[in-house]
Amino acid sequence: WNASCGVELLLYCKCRTVKTFVLSLESEDGLYICMNTFLAFGKQYVERHYQKTGQRVYLHIKRIRKLKEDDNSSIGDPPKKKPTRLAIGVEGGFDVTAQQFEYEETVDLFILPEHLFIPRDGFSGLPDVVRERISASIDAILAADSASRKQEIEAWDGEVRQVSKHAFSLKQLDNSLRIPPCGWKCSKCDLKENLWANLTDGAILCGRRYFDGSGGNNHALEHYKETGYPLAVKLGTITPDGADVYSYEEDDMVLDPNLAEHLSHFGIDMMKMQKTDKTMTELEIDMNQRIGEWEVIQESGVQLKPLYGPGYTGIKNLGNSCYLNSVVQVIFSIEDFQNKYVGQLEKIFNGAPSDPTQDFNVQVAKLGDSLLSGVYSKPSTENVAGDDDLTMEEKGEQEGIAPRMFKSLIGKGHPEFSTSRQQDAQEFFLHFINMVERNCRSSSNPNEAFRFLVEERIKCIASDKVKYTQRVDYIMQLPVPMEAAVNKEEIAEYELKKRLAEEEKSAPPDLVRAKVPFASCIEAFAEPEQVDDFWSTALQAKSVAVKTTRFASFPDYLVLQIKKFTFGLDWVPKKLDISIDMPDELDITMLRGTGLQPGEEELPDIAPPLVTPDEPKGSLGFYGNEDDDSFCSPHFSSPTSPMLDESIVIQLAEMGFPMEACRKAVYYTGNAGAEAAMNWVMSHMDEPDFANPLVLPFSSGPGSTSTTVEPPSEDSVATIISMGFSREQAMKALKATSNNLERAVDWIFSHIDDLDAEAAMDISEGRSAADSVSESVPVGPKVRDGPGKYQLFAFISHMGTSTMCGHYVCHIKKEGRWVIFNDQKVCASEKPPKDLGYIYFYQRLS
């Protein structure tokens, strides 16, 4: 038994089991840890593991939790402190580790098949060497940090700042300016709050205007743009301990170790200053807890009845994981996912690999079974053991489940979902859908419940010819036409009252939201869209086109996202504070596409010029203007590099995207214009090879002229075939990615429709299925279709100013009533805020 190896592996399993969510150390039967693989199991699965692997020896740990005895003379617990830091698990932050209990622990060796328990102090009869090795292994396991310590309670601090690169080289003007210790005012307007002093010239100016109209008038930012002076300090936050310092060039709050020296240059003695204004962290905490939104969405103002039992299981927040909790609660309220993972639980577990912690199907099945079984839907022991004066809402908090293993696996390798930061629930939903696609290639796919076909009709204005295309999608994104708000006068009056309240420093008026009719959102979705720089194959030149979007099929479950998050004119993300009268029943029959109509003439199916003419221009050639003879040259040689529109590449790069990604965007959209390239960027930016150099199928790398590629390894080919693809498809993917297995997997899934179409063509031309594609591979995306009439059954709501902060909850209609799932709290909903949702789930009416 290798104790050091055990410590490493135990990080995956201590305090949680591979196939159950019980907090096993504290459960009635305890936790069983295999002394060879260091995987942990509940009692109901340990014997199955023995029968499958032959492993006989397990460490059995059981804890009994008891309330701590009060050592203080005072009666009762002290009141909880209000958070003062935008942080989790650190002093002043949100306390998620407070321990009110102590534990009694028993440790035994468990031997199968004899079902023999040997107490830890009962090893005296063993040989010395064996006894020492067993004891060392047990000690190492018990001393290892658990998964909850490693992942759940990661100390996250929104106030951690880096030292500015300008701190030690900042130039300060010798202008004899002296800043008084109080009485400041913006030098360009009359604002006396949210003021910043530039540390180069001492100019006092107001801060940025927030999305809701509060804050400043952007004068400090404008000053930086005019002068380039990078650092500014927020007046009113200066104390002997420091102050808020912002770097405009680094676009972040920073540390300035030389702040005292920089302030003294303008006559400010840091040691004598006192705090008179809110710090940026305090403002962010306040902004993230806007009463008008948080209380309504969480239904905080009413007493809610707690619900327990099958289908009413809460999920612990693992540190900004409410986005994940809300999505999976809705996912496992859908029959397709219940049947796929919970209905086939035994089959999935019996077919699990040697390390089930890394098996997607096992972890999803475990999660679904835990949510639906009701085994873990019990009141929190902290509530049960507490006083009777707990509120109804507090009593609604469950022990719930902590899906750390699932979160770790589904976020593995992802730049965002692998972190403890808040994320966009819509992006996570699509990421989960993508993971299901990859793991259901050769079996039934529950994603079919969401999948639908979009029909896009593009009409070239100059030639009057049309082009119809179809693509697969899973979400209907609904725009919000703010100009259609029905209460514009009320909003204008509210804005006026708010400005007056700010000037007079009085209480703000009651919040007034823009009320946008749902019908207006549907009209905005269906409205034709103008496409500039459209490459017309009829003209063989750029033209203007009009695009309309319709449904080619209607899914069983329609997922509808309200596009609440947008960018202002200054590219600062903002959230639209809106109310939309979402219907309980929805009919989108009028949005069904019609396909090519009589009298319509299709655009020729000719690809735009993409490759070099007879005169090669290098590995990545460019053309700079339409007068270039190569622009429409019909003479092409064997290609060695693509011809790219340099102006489009530069335009994308200036937006901050990697140059190589910009080149690929222009190449793969056939020089069709900036909009088409931007759409490609937005749909591929999460891919792992997004910023990798453009590698063409006919070259082994950028600038390469050699066509000789080493044959792929059989292991790589076998890995891709095991996902349900044919050998020919696996070879093609590996060849296109220079035999890089990880990139080949990404490539094959991004080209899946083309591969399936080729396979279908091979079969239609007489080639056998064995020669072209395995029988398990479906031809084209499988979609369901039916009437476009739906009923609302769930919605996810977001609170906060951005998808990167705030909180998510979901409401789901179960057994004829609305239920709110707020992490561990599961209660009957009294006033479901259907008008404030972010993502809505509609089920087809039967």
PDB file of C-alpha atoms in Angstrom, residues 168-410:
ATOM      1  CA  PHE A 168       7.496  52.241  -9.088  1.00  0.00           C
ATOM      2  CA  SER A 169       7.942  54.351 -12.228  1.00  0.00           C
ATOM      3  CA  LEU A 170       5.076  56.802 -12.024  1.00  0.00           C
ATOM      4  CA  LYS A 171       5.959  60.282 -13.249  1.00  0.00           C
ATOM      5  CA  GLN A 172       4.410  63.119 -11.238  1.00  0.00           C
ATOM      6  CA  LEU A 173       4.238  66.659 -12.608  1.00  0.00           C
ATOM      7  CA  ASP A 174       5.932  69.369 -10.593  1.00  0.00           C
ATOM      8  CA  ASN A 175       2.983  71.734 -10.852  1.00  0.00           C
ATOM      9  CA  SER A 176       2.929  72.889  -7.201  1.00  0.00           C
ATOM     10  CA  LEU A 177      -0.641  71.623  -6.895  1.00  0.00           C
ATOM     11  CA  ARG A 178      -1.871  70.900  -3.356  1.00  0.00           C
ATOM     12  CA  ILE A 179      -4.975  68.809  -2.692  1.00  0.00           C
ATOM     13  CA  PRO A 180      -6.934  69.795   0.470  1.00  0.00           C
ATOM     14  CA  PRO A 181      -7.900  67.063   2.973  1.00  0.00           C
ATOM     15  CA  CYS A 182     -11.652  67.604   2.313  1.00  0.00           C
ATOM     16  CA  GLY A 183     -14.163  69.715   0.395  1.00  0.00           C
ATOM     17  CA  TRP A 184     -13.388  68.211  -3.020  1.00  0.00           C
ATOM     18  CA  LYS A 185     -15.368  68.820  -6.205  1.00  0.00           C
ATOM     19  CA  CYS A 186     -14.990  67.592  -9.779  1.00  0.00           C
ATOM     20  CA  SER A 187     -13.105  70.180 -11.812  1.00  0.00           C
ATOM     21  CA  LYS A 188     -15.422  69.638 -14.802  1.00  0.00           C
ATOM     22  CA  CYS A 189     -18.816  69.348 -13.103  1.00  0.00           C
ATOM     23  CA  ASP A 190     -20.429  69.930  -9.717  1.00  0.00           C
ATOM     24  CA  LEU A 191     -20.244  66.350  -8.386  1.00  0.00           C
ATOM     25  CA  LYS A 192     -18.857  66.049  -4.862  1.00  0.00           C
ATOM     26  CA  GLU A 193     -18.944  62.245  -4.555  1.00  0.00           C
ATOM     27  CA  ASN A 194     -17.165  59.398  -6.350  1.00  0.00           C
ATOM     28  CA  LEU A 195     -14.161  61.649  -6.961  1.00  0.00           C
ATOM     29  CA  TRP A 196     -10.733  60.488  -8.133  1.00  0.00           C
ATOM     30  CA  ALA A 197      -7.419  62.315  -7.959  1.00  0.00           C
ATOM     31  CA  ASN A 198      -5.021  61.555 -10.802  1.00  0.00           C
ATOM     32  CA  LEU A 199      -1.633  60.683  -9.276  1.00  0.00           C
ATOM     33  CA  THR A 200       0.336  62.263 -12.143  1.00  0.00           C
ATOM     34  CA  ASP A 201      -1.104  65.792 -12.274  1.00  0.00           C
ATOM     35  CA  GLY A 202      -3.437  65.871  -9.237  1.00  0.00           C
ATOM     36  CA  ALA A 203      -6.561  66.583 -11.287  1.00  0.00           C
ATOM     37  CA  ILE A 204      -9.759  65.862  -9.295  1.00  0.00           C
ATOM     38  CA  LEU A 205     -12.471  64.389 -11.490  1.00  0.00           C
ATOM     39  CA  CYS A 206     -15.625  62.274 -11.129  1.00  0.00           C
ATOM     40  CA  GLY A 207     -15.714  58.527 -11.770  1.00  0.00           C
ATOM     41  CA  ARG A 208     -17.574  56.391 -14.290  1.00  0.00           C
ATOM     42  CA  ARG A 209     -21.299  56.466 -14.816  1.00  0.00           C
ATOM     43  CA  TYR A 210     -22.879  53.117 -13.882  1.00  0.00           C
ATOM     44  CA  PHE A 211     -25.402  51.345 -16.085  1.00  0.00           C
ATOM     45  CA  ASP A 212     -28.299  52.524 -13.876  1.00  0.00           C
ATOM     46  CA  GLY A 213     -27.329  56.168 -14.201  1.00  0.00           C
ATOM     47  CA  SER A 214     -25.609  56.489 -10.837  1.00  0.00           C
ATOM     48  CA  GLY A 215     -21.900  57.089 -10.273  1.00  0.00           C
ATOM     49  CA  GLY A 216     -20.166  59.956 -12.066  1.00  0.00           C
ATOM     50  CA  ASN A 217     -19.943  61.587 -15.469  1.00  0.00           C
ATOM     51  CA  ASN A 218     -16.838  59.721 -16.742  1.00  0.00           C
ATOM     52  CA  HIS A 219     -14.617  62.801 -16.415  1.00  0.00           C
ATOM     53  CA  ALA A 220     -11.717  60.922 -14.786  1.00  0.00           C
ATOM     54  CA  LEU A 221     -11.796  58.360 -17.606  1.00  0.00           C
ATOM     55  CA  GLU A 222     -11.918  61.081 -20.246  1.00  0.00           C
ATOM     56  CA  HIS A 223      -8.908  62.746 -18.593  1.00  0.00           C
ATOM     57  CA  TYR A 224      -6.922  59.516 -18.905  1.00  0.00           C
ATOM     58  CA  LYS A 225      -7.837  59.218 -22.588  1.00  0.00           C
ATOM     59  CA  GLU A 226      -6.646  62.779 -23.168  1.00  0.00           C
ATOM     60  CA  THR A 227      -3.410  62.586 -21.154  1.00  0.00           C
ATOM     61  CA  GLY A 228      -2.497  58.908 -20.762  1.00  0.00           C
ATOM     62  CA  TYR A 229      -1.856  59.429 -17.019  1.00  0.00           C
ATOM     63  CA  PRO A 230      -2.599  55.886 -15.725  1.00  0.00           C
ATOM     64  CA  LEU A 231      -3.187  55.919 -11.935  1.00  0.00           C
ATOM     65  CA  ALA A 232      -5.898  57.586  -9.866  1.00  0.00           C
ATOM     66  CA  VAL A 233      -6.843  57.332  -6.176  1.00  0.00           C
ATOM     67  CA  LYS A 234     -10.410  57.522  -4.911  1.00  0.00           C
ATOM     68  CA  LEU A 235     -10.747  60.481  -2.549  1.00  0.00           C
ATOM     69  CA  GLY A 236     -12.607  59.607   0.625  1.00  0.00           C
ATOM     70  CA  THR A 237     -11.117  56.100   0.807  1.00  0.00           C
ATOM     71  CA  ILE A 238      -7.622  57.240   1.900  1.00  0.00           C
ATOM     72  CA  THR A 239      -6.680  55.996   5.372  1.00  0.00           C
ATOM     73  CA  PRO A 240      -3.357  55.118   7.048  1.00  0.00           C
ATOM     74  CA  ASP A 241      -3.968  51.550   5.806  1.00  0.00           C
ATOM     75  CA  GLY A 242      -4.285  52.440   2.124  1.00  0.00           C
ATOM     76  CA  ALA A 243      -6.873  53.523  -0.425  1.00  0.00           C
ATOM     77  CA  ASP A 244      -8.648  52.506  -3.639  1.00  0.00           C
ATOM     78  CA  VAL A 245      -6.232  52.933  -6.561  1.00  0.00           C
ATOM     79  CA  TYR A 246      -7.308  52.319 -10.144  1.00  0.00           C
ATOM     80  CA  SER A 247      -5.110  51.786 -13.196  1.00  0.00           C
ATOM     81  CA  TYR A 248      -6.816  52.870 -16.406  1.00  0.00           C
ATOM     82  CA  GLU A 249      -4.209  51.211 -18.590  1.00  0.00           C
ATOM     83  CA  GLU A 250      -4.455  47.911 -16.701  1.00  0.00           C
ATOM     84  CA  ASP A 251      -8.235  48.353 -16.391  1.00  0.00           C
ATOM     85  CA  ASP A 252      -8.373  47.099 -12.811  1.00  0.00           C
ATOM     86  CA  MET A 253      -8.112  48.053  -9.163  1.00  0.00           C
ATOM     87  CA  VAL A 254      -4.436  47.814  -8.202  1.00  0.00           C
ATOM     88  CA  LEU A 255      -1.982  48.189  -5.333  1.00  0.00           C
ATOM     89  CA  ASP A 256       0.456  51.102  -5.104  1.00  0.00           C
ATOM     90  CA  PRO A 257       3.219  50.388  -2.569  1.00  0.00           C
ATOM     91  CA  ASN A 258       4.426  53.996  -3.019  1.00  0.00           C
ATOM     92  CA  LEU A 259       0.994  55.509  -2.419  1.00  0.00           C
ATOM     93  CA  ALA A 260       2.093  57.542   0.622  1.00  0.00           C
ATOM     94  CA  GLU A 261       4.916  59.097  -1.384  1.00  0.00           C
ATOM     95  CA  HIS A 262       2.666  59.773  -4.372  1.00  0.00           C
ATOM     96  CA  LEU A 263       0.046  61.433  -2.164  1.00  0.00           C
ATOM     97  CA  SER A 264       2.601  63.567  -0.317  1.00  0.00           C
ATOM     98  CA  HIS A 265       3.638  65.029  -3.690  1.00  0.00           C
ATOM     99  CA  PHE A 266       0.265  66.823  -3.638  1.00  0.00           C
ATOM    100  CA  GLY A 267       0.364  67.675   0.060  1.00  0.00           C
ATOM    101  CA  ILE A 268      -1.751  64.790   1.366  1.00  0.00           C
ATOM    102  CA  ASP A 269      -0.563  63.179   4.598  1.00  0.00           C
ATOM    103  CA  MET A 270      -1.904  59.654   4.343  1.00  0.00           C
ATOM    104  CA  MET A 271      -1.469  59.045   8.085  1.00  0.00           C
ATOM    105  CA  LYS A 272      -3.931  61.830   8.922  1.00  0.00           C
ATOM    106  CA  MET A 273      -6.684  60.936   6.476  1.00  0.00           C
ATOM    107  CA  GLN A 274     -10.016  59.341   7.414  1.00  0.00           C
ATOM    108  CA  LYS A 275     -12.506  57.352   5.346  1.00  0.00           C
ATOM    109  CA  THR A 276     -15.466  59.461   4.171  1.00  0.00           C
ATOM    110  CA  ASP A 277     -16.717  57.558   1.096  1.00  0.00           C
ATOM    111  CA  LYS A 278     -17.569  53.977   0.194  1.00  0.00           C
ATOM    112  CA  THR A 279     -14.821  51.833  -1.285  1.00  0.00           C
ATOM    113  CA  MET A 280     -15.380  50.208  -4.674  1.00  0.00           C
ATOM    114  CA  THR A 281     -15.872  46.840  -2.956  1.00  0.00           C
ATOM    115  CA  GLU A 282     -18.601  48.257  -0.726  1.00  0.00           C
ATOM    116  CA  LEU A 283     -20.305  49.768  -3.771  1.00  0.00           C
ATOM    117  CA  GLU A 284     -20.135  46.437  -5.601  1.00  0.00           C
ATOM    118  CA  ILE A 285     -21.610  44.566  -2.655  1.00  0.00           C
ATOM    119  CA  ASP A 286     -24.420  47.117  -2.483  1.00  0.00           C
ATOM    120  CA  MET A 287     -24.986  46.882  -6.229  1.00  0.00           C
ATOM    121  CA  ASN A 288     -25.107  43.082  -6.079  1.00  0.00           C
ATOM    122  CA  GLN A 289     -27.810  43.260  -3.432  1.00  0.00           C
ATOM    123  CA  ARG A 290     -30.268  45.583  -5.114  1.00  0.00           C
ATOM    124  CA  ILE A 291     -33.367  45.157  -2.984  1.00  0.00           C
ATOM    125  CA  GLY A 292     -35.792  45.625  -5.864  1.00  0.00           C
ATOM    126  CA  GLU A 293     -34.485  42.532  -7.680  1.00  0.00           C
ATOM    127  CA  TRP A 294     -33.016  40.229  -5.051  1.00  0.00           C
ATOM    128  CA  GLU A 295     -36.007  40.178  -2.700  1.00  0.00           C
ATOM    129  CA  VAL A 296     -38.551  39.727  -5.487  1.00  0.00           C
ATOM    130  CA  ILE A 297     -36.724  36.893  -7.261  1.00  0.00           C
ATOM    131  CA  GLN A 298     -35.864  35.037  -4.049  1.00  0.00           C
ATOM    132  CA  GLU A 299     -39.340  35.726  -2.610  1.00  0.00           C
ATOM    133  CA  SER A 300     -37.633  36.936   0.550  1.00  0.00           C
ATOM    134  CA  GLY A 301     -40.577  38.974   1.784  1.00  0.00           C
ATOM    135  CA  VAL A 302     -42.955  36.050   2.359  1.00  0.00           C
ATOM    136  CA  GLN A 303     -42.899  32.898   4.439  1.00  0.00           C
ATOM    137  CA  LEU A 304     -42.280  29.921   2.188  1.00  0.00           C
ATOM    138  CA  LYS A 305     -43.271  26.343   2.964  1.00  0.00           C
ATOM    139  CA  PRO A 306     -40.265  23.980   2.799  1.00  0.00           C
ATOM    140  CA  LEU A 307     -40.638  20.943   0.555  1.00  0.00           C
ATOM    141  CA  TYR A 308     -38.915  17.584   0.974  1.00  0.00           C
ATOM    142  CA  GLY A 309     -38.950  14.256  -0.847  1.00  0.00           C
ATOM    143  CA  PRO A 310     -38.194  12.872  -4.327  1.00  0.00           C
ATOM    144  CA  GLY A 311     -37.539  15.670  -6.824  1.00  0.00           C
ATOM    145  CA  TYR A 312     -37.193  18.307  -4.109  1.00  0.00           C
ATOM    146  CA  THR A 313     -33.499  17.978  -3.255  1.00  0.00           C
ATOM    147  CA  GLY A 314     -31.404  21.097  -2.706  1.00  0.00           C
ATOM    148  CA  ILE A 315     -27.835  21.569  -3.970  1.00  0.00           C
ATOM    149  CA  LYS A 316     -25.080  23.126  -1.917  1.00  0.00           C
ATOM    150  CA  ASN A 317     -23.374  26.202  -3.301  1.00  0.00           C
ATOM    151  CA  LEU A 318     -19.738  25.224  -3.814  1.00  0.00           C
ATOM    152  CA  GLY A 319     -18.629  28.840  -4.140  1.00  0.00           C
ATOM    153  CA  ASN A 320     -20.412  30.780  -6.914  1.00  0.00           C
ATOM    154  CA  SER A 321     -21.888  27.561  -8.316  1.00  0.00           C
ATOM    155  CA  CYS A 322     -25.545  28.669  -8.237  1.00  0.00           C
ATOM    156  CA  TYR A 323     -25.494  28.864 -12.054  1.00  0.00           C
ATOM    157  CA  LEU A 324     -24.734  25.121 -12.173  1.00  0.00           C
ATOM    158  CA  ASN A 325     -27.302  24.310  -9.464  1.00  0.00           C
ATOM    159  CA  SER A 326     -30.117  26.090 -11.284  1.00  0.00           C
ATOM    160  CA  VAL A 327     -29.374  24.504 -14.663  1.00  0.00           C
ATOM    161  CA  VAL A 328     -29.151  20.899 -13.435  1.00  0.00           C
ATOM    162  CA  GLN A 329     -32.331  21.248 -11.363  1.00  0.00           C
ATOM    163  CA  VAL A 330     -34.214  22.113 -14.554  1.00  0.00           C
ATOM    164  CA  ILE A 331     -32.376  19.498 -16.648  1.00  0.00           C
ATOM    165  CA  PHE A 332     -33.435  16.679 -14.315  1.00  0.00           C
ATOM    166  CA  SER A 333     -37.033  17.840 -14.334  1.00  0.00           C
ATOM    167  CA  ILE A 334     -37.159  16.690 -17.969  1.00  0.00           C
ATOM    168  CA  GLU A 335     -38.162  13.100 -18.702  1.00  0.00           C
ATOM    169  CA  ASP A 336     -35.552  12.510 -21.420  1.00  0.00           C
ATOM    170  CA  PHE A 337     -32.670  13.139 -19.016  1.00  0.00           C
ATOM    171  CA  GLN A 338     -34.353  11.182 -16.234  1.00  0.00           C
ATOM    172  CA  ASN A 339     -34.729   8.145 -18.504  1.00  0.00           C
ATOM    173  CA  LYS A 340     -31.220   8.403 -19.950  1.00  0.00           C
ATOM    174  CA  TYR A 341     -29.298   8.687 -16.704  1.00  0.00           C
ATOM    175  CA  VAL A 342     -31.517   7.713 -13.763  1.00  0.00           C
ATOM    176  CA  GLY A 343     -33.527   5.070 -15.600  1.00  0.00           C
ATOM    177  CA  GLN A 344     -30.300   3.382 -16.745  1.00  0.00           C
ATOM    178  CA  LEU A 345     -28.429   3.905 -13.486  1.00  0.00           C
ATOM    179  CA  GLU A 346     -27.542   0.260 -12.921  1.00  0.00           C
ATOM    180  CA  LYS A 347     -26.370  -0.202 -16.511  1.00  0.00           C
ATOM    181  CA  ILE A 348     -24.184   2.910 -16.315  1.00  0.00           C
ATOM    182  CA  PHE A 349     -22.682   1.914 -12.968  1.00  0.00           C
ATOM    183  CA  ASN A 350     -22.041  -1.676 -14.086  1.00  0.00           C
ATOM    184  CA  GLY A 351     -20.244  -0.385 -17.181  1.00  0.00           C
ATOM    185  CA  ALA A 352     -18.194   2.186 -15.282  1.00  0.00           C
ATOM    186  CA  PRO A 353     -14.431   2.301 -15.950  1.00  0.00           C
ATOM    187  CA  SER A 354     -11.825   1.647 -13.278  1.00  0.00           C
ATOM    188  CA  ASP A 355     -11.799   5.357 -12.380  1.00  0.00           C
ATOM    189  CA  PRO A 356     -15.469   6.420 -12.323  1.00  0.00           C
ATOM    190  CA  THR A 357     -14.527   9.899 -11.086  1.00  0.00           C
ATOM    191  CA  GLN A 358     -13.555  10.743 -14.691  1.00  0.00           C
ATOM    192  CA  ASP A 359     -16.582   9.155 -16.388  1.00  0.00           C
ATOM    193  CA  PHE A 360     -19.173  11.714 -17.506  1.00  0.00           C
ATOM    194  CA  ASN A 361     -22.104   9.299 -17.645  1.00  0.00           C
ATOM    195  CA  VAL A 362     -21.408   7.955 -14.153  1.00  0.00           C
ATOM    196  CA  GLN A 363     -21.220  11.410 -12.617  1.00  0.00           C
ATOM    197  CA  VAL A 364     -24.345  12.693 -14.373  1.00  0.00           C
ATOM    198  CA  ALA A 365     -26.282   9.535 -13.425  1.00  0.00           C
ATOM    199  CA  LYS A 366     -25.119   9.878  -9.826  1.00  0.00           C
ATOM    200  CA  LEU A 367     -26.221  13.521  -9.785  1.00  0.00           C
ATOM    201  CA  GLY A 368     -29.620  12.797 -11.322  1.00  0.00           C
ATOM    202  CA  ASP A 369     -30.354   9.878  -9.012  1.00  0.00           C
ATOM    203  CA  SER A 370     -29.413  11.941  -5.971  1.00  0.00           C
ATOM    204  CA  LEU A 371     -31.713  14.788  -7.009  1.00  0.00           C
ATOM    205  CA  LEU A 372     -34.702  12.562  -7.782  1.00  0.00           C
ATOM    206  CA  SER A 373     -34.468   9.838  -5.137  1.00  0.00           C
ATOM    207  CA  GLY A 374     -35.393  12.025  -2.166  1.00  0.00           C
ATOM    208  CA  VAL A 375     -32.747  10.299  -0.030  1.00  0.00           C
ATOM    209  CA  TYR A 376     -30.925  13.570   0.553  1.00  0.00           C
ATOM    210  CA  SER A 377     -33.987  15.821   0.667  1.00  0.00           C
ATOM    211  CA  LYS A 378     -33.998  16.234   4.429  1.00  0.00           C
ATOM    212  CA  PRO A 379     -33.966  19.254   6.741  1.00  0.00           C
ATOM    213  CA  SER A 380     -30.518  20.490   7.658  1.00  0.00           C
ATOM    214  CA  THR A 381     -29.326  19.039  10.948  1.00  0.00           C
ATOM    215  CA  GLU A 382     -28.193  22.514  11.911  1.00  0.00           C
ATOM    216  CA  ASN A 383     -31.794  23.692  11.669  1.00  0.00           C
ATOM    217  CA  VAL A 384     -33.215  20.654  13.419  1.00  0.00           C
ATOM    218  CA  ALA A 385     -30.779  20.953  16.292  1.00  0.00           C
ATOM    219  CA  GLY A 386     -31.211  24.702  16.648  1.00  0.00           C
ATOM    220  CA  ASP A 387     -33.674  26.835  18.518  1.00  0.00           C
ATOM    221  CA  ASP A 388     -37.337  26.982  17.648  1.00  0.00           C
ATOM    222  CA  ASP A 389     -37.146  30.711  16.769  1.00  0.00           C
ATOM    223  CA  LEU A 390     -35.705  29.968  13.341  1.00  0.00           C
ATOM    224  CA  THR A 391     -37.735  31.483  10.539  1.00  0.00           C
ATOM    225  CA  MET A 392     -39.690  29.342   8.085  1.00  0.00           C
ATOM    226  CA  GLU A 393     -37.186  30.265   5.358  1.00  0.00           C
ATOM    227  CA  GLU A 394     -34.233  29.115   7.471  1.00  0.00           C
ATOM    228  CA  LYS A 395     -35.968  25.835   8.249  1.00  0.00           C
ATOM    229  CA  GLY A 396     -36.333  25.287   4.500  1.00  0.00           C
ATOM    230  CA  GLU A 397     -32.587  24.819   4.075  1.00  0.00           C
ATOM    231  CA  GLN A 398     -31.629  21.197   3.447  1.00  0.00           C
ATOM    232  CA  GLU A 399     -28.489  19.191   3.864  1.00  0.00           C
ATOM    233  CA  GLY A 400     -28.755  18.748   0.099  1.00  0.00           C
ATOM    234  CA  ILE A 401     -26.011  17.357  -2.109  1.00  0.00           C
ATOM    235  CA  ALA A 402     -22.583  18.770  -2.956  1.00  0.00           C
ATOM    236  CA  PRO A 403     -21.743  17.816  -6.585  1.00  0.00           C
ATOM    237  CA  ARG A 404     -18.015  18.555  -6.354  1.00  0.00           C
ATOM    238  CA  MET A 405     -16.985  15.574  -8.447  1.00  0.00           C
ATOM    239  CA  PHE A 406     -19.461  16.520 -11.191  1.00  0.00           C
ATOM    240  CA  LYS A 407     -18.372  20.177 -11.143  1.00  0.00           C
ATOM    241  CA  SER A 408     -14.710  19.188 -11.263  1.00  0.00           C
ATOM    242  CA  LEU A 409     -15.248  16.844 -14.214  1.00  0.00           C
ATOM    243  CA  ILE A 410     -17.504  19.048 -16.343  1.00  0.00           C
TER     244      ILE A 410
END
